[in-house]
CSV table of C-alpha atoms and ligand atoms in Angstrom, one decimal:
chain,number,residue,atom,x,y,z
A,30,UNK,CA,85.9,261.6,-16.1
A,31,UNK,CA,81.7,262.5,-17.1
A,32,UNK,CA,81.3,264.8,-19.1
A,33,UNK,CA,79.7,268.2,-17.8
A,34,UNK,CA,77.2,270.3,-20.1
A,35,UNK,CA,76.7,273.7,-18.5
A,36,UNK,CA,73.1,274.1,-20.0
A,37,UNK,CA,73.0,277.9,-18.1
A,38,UNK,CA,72.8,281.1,-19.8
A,39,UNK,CA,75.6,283.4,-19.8
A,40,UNK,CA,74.7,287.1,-17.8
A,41,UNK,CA,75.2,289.2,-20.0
A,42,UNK,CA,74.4,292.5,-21.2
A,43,UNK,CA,71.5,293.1,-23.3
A,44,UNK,CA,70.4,289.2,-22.5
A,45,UNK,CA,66.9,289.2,-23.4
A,46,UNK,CA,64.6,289.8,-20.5
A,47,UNK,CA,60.8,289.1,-20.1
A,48,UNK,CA,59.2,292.5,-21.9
A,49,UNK,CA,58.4,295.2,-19.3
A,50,UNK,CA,60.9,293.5,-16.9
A,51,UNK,CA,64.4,294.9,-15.5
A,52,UNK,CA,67.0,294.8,-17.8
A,53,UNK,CA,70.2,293.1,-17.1
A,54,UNK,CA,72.7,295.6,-15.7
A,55,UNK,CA,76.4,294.6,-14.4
A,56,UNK,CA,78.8,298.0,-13.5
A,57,UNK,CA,81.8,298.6,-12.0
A,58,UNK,CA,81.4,300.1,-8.6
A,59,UNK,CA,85.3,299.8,-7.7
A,60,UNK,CA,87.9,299.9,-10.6
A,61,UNK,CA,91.3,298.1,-9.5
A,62,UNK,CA,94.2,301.1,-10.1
A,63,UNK,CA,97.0,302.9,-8.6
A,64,UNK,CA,94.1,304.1,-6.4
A,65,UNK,CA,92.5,300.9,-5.7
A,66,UNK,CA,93.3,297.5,-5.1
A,67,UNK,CA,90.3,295.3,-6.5
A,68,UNK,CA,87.3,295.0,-9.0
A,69,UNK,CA,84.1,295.4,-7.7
A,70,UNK,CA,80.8,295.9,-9.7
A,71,UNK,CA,76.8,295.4,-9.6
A,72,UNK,CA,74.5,293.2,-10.2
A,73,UNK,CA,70.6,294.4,-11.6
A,74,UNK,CA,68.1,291.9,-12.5
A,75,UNK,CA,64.4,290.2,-12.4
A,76,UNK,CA,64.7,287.3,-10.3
A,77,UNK,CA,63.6,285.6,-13.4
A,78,UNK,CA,66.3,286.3,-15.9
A,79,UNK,CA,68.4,283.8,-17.6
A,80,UNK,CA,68.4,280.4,-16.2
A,81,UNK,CA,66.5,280.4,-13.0
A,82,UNK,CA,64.3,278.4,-10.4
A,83,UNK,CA,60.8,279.6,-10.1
A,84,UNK,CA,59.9,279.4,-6.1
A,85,UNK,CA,55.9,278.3,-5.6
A,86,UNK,CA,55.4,281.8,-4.3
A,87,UNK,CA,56.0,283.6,-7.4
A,88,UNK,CA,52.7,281.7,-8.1
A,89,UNK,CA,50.7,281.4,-5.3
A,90,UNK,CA,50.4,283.3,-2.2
A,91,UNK,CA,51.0,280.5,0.3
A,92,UNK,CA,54.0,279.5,-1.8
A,93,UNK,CA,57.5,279.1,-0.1
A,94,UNK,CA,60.2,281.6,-1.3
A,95,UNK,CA,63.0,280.4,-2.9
A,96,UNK,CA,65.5,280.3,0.0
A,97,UNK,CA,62.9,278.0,1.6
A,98,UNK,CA,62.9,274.9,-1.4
A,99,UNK,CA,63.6,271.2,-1.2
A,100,UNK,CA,67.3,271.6,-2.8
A,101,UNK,CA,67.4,268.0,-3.5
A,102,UNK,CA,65.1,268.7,-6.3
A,103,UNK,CA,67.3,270.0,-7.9
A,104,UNK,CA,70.0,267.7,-7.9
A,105,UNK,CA,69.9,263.8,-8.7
A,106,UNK,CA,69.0,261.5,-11.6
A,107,UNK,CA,66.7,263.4,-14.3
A,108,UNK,CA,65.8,262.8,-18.2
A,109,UNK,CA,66.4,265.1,-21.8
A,110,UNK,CA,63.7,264.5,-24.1
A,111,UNK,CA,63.6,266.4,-27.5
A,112,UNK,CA,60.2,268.4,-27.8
A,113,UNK,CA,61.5,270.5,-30.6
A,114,UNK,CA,58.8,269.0,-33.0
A,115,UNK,CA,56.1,270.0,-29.9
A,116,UNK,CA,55.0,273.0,-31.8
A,117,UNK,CA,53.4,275.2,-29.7
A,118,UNK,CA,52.4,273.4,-26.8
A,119,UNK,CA,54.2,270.1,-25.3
A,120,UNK,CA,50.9,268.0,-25.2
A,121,UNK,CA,50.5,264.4,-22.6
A,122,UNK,CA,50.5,262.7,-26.6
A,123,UNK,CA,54.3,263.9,-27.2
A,124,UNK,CA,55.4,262.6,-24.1
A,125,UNK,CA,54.2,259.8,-24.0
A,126,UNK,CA,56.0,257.7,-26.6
A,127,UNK,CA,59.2,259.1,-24.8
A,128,UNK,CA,58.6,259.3,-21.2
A,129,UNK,CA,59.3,256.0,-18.8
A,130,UNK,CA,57.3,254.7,-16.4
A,131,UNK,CA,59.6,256.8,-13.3
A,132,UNK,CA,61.1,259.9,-13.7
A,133,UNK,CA,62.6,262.0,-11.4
A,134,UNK,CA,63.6,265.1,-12.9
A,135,UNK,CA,62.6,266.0,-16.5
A,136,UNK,CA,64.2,268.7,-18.9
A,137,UNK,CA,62.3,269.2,-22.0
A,138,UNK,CA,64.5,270.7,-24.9
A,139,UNK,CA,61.8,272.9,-27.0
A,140,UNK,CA,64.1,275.2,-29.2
A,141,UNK,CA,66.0,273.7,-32.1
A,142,UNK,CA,68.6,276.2,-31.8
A,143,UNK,CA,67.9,279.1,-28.4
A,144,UNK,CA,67.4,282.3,-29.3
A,145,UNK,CA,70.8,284.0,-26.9
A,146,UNK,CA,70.2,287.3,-29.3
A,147,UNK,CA,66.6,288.1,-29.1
A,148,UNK,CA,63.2,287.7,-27.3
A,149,UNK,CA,60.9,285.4,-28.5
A,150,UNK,CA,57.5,285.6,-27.8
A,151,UNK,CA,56.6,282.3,-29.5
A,152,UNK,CA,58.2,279.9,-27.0
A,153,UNK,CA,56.4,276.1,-27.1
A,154,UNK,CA,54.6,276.0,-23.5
A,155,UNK,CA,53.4,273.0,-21.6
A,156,UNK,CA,50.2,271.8,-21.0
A,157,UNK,CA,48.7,271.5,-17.6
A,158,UNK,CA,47.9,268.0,-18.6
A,159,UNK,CA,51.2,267.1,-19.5
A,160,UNK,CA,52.5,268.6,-15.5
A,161,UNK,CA,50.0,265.9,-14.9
A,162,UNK,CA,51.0,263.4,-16.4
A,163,UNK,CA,54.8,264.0,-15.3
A,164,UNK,CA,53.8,263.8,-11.5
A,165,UNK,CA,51.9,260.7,-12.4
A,166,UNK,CA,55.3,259.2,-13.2
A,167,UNK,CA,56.9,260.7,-10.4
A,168,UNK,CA,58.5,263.7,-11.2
A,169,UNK,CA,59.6,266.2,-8.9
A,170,UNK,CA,61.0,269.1,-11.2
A,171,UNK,CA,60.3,270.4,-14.8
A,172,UNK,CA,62.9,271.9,-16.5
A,173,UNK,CA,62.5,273.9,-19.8
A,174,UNK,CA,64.5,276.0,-22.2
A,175,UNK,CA,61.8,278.6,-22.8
A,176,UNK,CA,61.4,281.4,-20.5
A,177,UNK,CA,57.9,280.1,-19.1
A,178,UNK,CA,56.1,277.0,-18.5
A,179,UNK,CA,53.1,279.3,-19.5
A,180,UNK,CA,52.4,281.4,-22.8
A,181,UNK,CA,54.0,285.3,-22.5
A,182,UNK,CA,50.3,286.1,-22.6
A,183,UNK,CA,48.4,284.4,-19.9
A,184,UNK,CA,46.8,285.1,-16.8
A,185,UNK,CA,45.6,281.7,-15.8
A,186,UNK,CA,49.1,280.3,-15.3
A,187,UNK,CA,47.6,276.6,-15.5
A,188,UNK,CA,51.0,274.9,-15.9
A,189,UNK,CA,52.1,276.3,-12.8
A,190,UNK,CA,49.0,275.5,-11.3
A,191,UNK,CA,49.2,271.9,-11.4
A,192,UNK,CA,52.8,272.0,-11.0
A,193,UNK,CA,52.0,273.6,-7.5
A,194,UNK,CA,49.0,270.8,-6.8
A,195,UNK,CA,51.9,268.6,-7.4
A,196,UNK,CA,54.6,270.3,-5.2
A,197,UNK,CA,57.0,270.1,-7.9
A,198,UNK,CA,60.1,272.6,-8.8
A,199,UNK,CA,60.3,274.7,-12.0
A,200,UNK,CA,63.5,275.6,-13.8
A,201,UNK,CA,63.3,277.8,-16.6
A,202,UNK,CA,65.7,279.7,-19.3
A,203,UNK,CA,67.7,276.4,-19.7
A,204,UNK,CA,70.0,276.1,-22.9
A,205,UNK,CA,69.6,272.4,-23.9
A,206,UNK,CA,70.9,272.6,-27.5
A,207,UNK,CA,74.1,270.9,-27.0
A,208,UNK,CA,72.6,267.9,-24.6
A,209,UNK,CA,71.7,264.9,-26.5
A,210,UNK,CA,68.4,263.2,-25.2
A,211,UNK,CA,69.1,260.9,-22.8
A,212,UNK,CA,69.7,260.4,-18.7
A,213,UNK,CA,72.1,262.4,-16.5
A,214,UNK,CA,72.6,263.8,-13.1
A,215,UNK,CA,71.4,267.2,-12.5
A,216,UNK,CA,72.9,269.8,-10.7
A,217,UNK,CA,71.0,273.1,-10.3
A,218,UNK,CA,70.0,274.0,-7.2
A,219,UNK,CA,69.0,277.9,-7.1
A,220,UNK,CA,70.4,280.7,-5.3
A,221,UNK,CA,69.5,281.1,-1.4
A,222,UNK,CA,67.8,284.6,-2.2
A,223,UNK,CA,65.7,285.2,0.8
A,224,UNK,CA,62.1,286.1,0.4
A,225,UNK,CA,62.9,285.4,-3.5
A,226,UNK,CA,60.1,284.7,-5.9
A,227,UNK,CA,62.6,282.9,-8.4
A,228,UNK,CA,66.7,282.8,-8.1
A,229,UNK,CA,69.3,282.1,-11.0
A,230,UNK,CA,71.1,279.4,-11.0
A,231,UNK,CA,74.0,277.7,-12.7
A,232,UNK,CA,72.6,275.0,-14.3
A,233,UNK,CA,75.0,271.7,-14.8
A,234,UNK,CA,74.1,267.9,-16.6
A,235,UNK,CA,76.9,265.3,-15.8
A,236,UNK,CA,77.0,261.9,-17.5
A,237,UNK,CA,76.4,259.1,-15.6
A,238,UNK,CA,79.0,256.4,-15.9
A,239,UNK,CA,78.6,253.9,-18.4
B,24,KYN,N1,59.6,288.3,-15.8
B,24,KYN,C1,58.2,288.2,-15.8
B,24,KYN,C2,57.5,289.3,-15.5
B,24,KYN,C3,56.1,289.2,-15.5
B,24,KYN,C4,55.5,287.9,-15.7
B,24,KYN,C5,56.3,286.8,-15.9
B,24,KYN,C6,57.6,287.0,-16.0
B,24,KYN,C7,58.5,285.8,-16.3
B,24,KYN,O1,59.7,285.9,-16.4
B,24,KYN,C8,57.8,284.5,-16.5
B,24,KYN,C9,58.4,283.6,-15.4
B,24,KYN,N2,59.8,283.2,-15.8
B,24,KYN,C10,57.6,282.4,-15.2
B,24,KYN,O2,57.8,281.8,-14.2
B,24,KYN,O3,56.8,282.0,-16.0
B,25,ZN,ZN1,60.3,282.1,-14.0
B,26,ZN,ZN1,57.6,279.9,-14.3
C-alpha cells in the first residue's frame, strides 16, 4: 500500500490568516440534544486561507474562477525539491542543480519547520524567472508552503504574472515538512466554489510504486 502524506493545513481556529483578511471562524449553528438530532455549524473564511488553489482571476481580470480550472492540474505525477536554503527568494540558480529536464507539477518546500502557530511575514517567494524557467521544463502547477508566490508587500505580483503568461495553477499554504524530496502523485484538486477567486483544498502526495 503507498504511502499518503496529507501536506494540508488543519482548519482551525486562530490559523493564521493573511493580515487584514477574514479570520477563520467555525460555530455551531445546530447542537445535537434532546431537542435536536444532529450537529450543524459554520464555516467563515478568505478563500485564501490554509491550503488553497489560487484561480487566474484572483490575478487578472480575464482570469477563470476557480470552479472553471483544468482539475487535472492538480492531479498526476509532480516533484519535492528542498528550497529551505533559498533564503528569501527561490532564484532560476537554486533550481537548477535540482530540477529535471520535464516536470509536471512542482512543490517547493521553503520552511524548515512551518510556522502552524503564527504569521510570518518573511516567507521565501519565487522569482518570476524561476515561473519561467519551470514552464520552460513543462510545468503546469507550482506548489509552495508559504502563503504567497509573491512578497506580503507587493503590488506587482510578478510571480503570478508569468505564472498566468504561462497558464499554469498555483497552490499555496502547503505543509511539506514531513515529505522527503523526491517524485509522487499529487492529489489536490480545489474546491468547485463558483465565481471563486482561490478555493481550499485537501492536499494529498502518494508514493509511486517502487
Ligand atoms: N489574503 C490576501 C489578502 C490580500 C492580498 C493577498 C492575500 C493572500 O492571501 C495572498 C494570496 N494567497 C496569493 O495568492 O498570493
Ligand atoms: Zn492565494
Ligand atoms: Zn497566490
Amino acid at each position: 500500500m503507498s504511502r499518503l502524506y496529507d501536506i494540508s493545513q488543519p482548519l482551525r481556529a486562530d490559523i493564521p490568516v493573511w493580515p487584514g483578511d477574514t479570520p477563520f471562524a467555525h460555530e455551531p449553528t445546530w447542537v445535537l440534544g434532546e431537542q435536536c438530532p444532529v450537529n450543524v455549524s459554520r464555516l467563515v473564511l478568505s478563500t485564501h486561507t490554509g491550503t488553497h488553489a489560487d484561480a487566474p482571476s484572483h490575478y487578472a481580470v480575464e482570469g477563470r474562477t476557480i470552479d472553471a480550472v483544468d482539475l487535472a492540474c492538480y492531479i498526476g505525477l509532480c516533484v519535492v525539491l528542498d528550497m529551505t536554503h533559498a533564503g528569501p527568494r527561490v532564484e532560476p540558480g537554486h533550481l537548477l542543480p535540482v530540477l529535471s529536464e520535464s516536470v509536471e507539477r512542482v512543490l517547493l518546500r521553503t520552511w524548515s519547520r512551518f510556522p502552524h502557530e503564527e504569521w510570518r511575514s518573511d516567507f521565501t517567494t519565487i522569482a518570476a524567472e524561476s515561473i519561467d524557467l519551470l514552464a520552460e521544463r513543462g510545468a503546469r502547477l507550482i506548489g509552495v508552503d508559504a502563503p504567497s508566490l509573491d512578497p506580503e508587500v507587493d503590488s506587482a505580483l510578478l510571480a503570478h504574472r508569468r505564472v498566468h503568461h504561462h497558464g499554469m495553477a498555483i497552490l499555496e499554504g502547503l505543509v511539506l515538512d514531513a515529505v522527503p524530496p523526491g517524485h509522487y502523485e499529487l492529489i489536490a484538486p480545489p474546491l468547485k466554489l463558483a465565481g471563486g477567486d482561490a478555493a481550499p483544498v485537501r492536499a494529498l502526495l502518494r508514493e509511486l510504486e517502487q
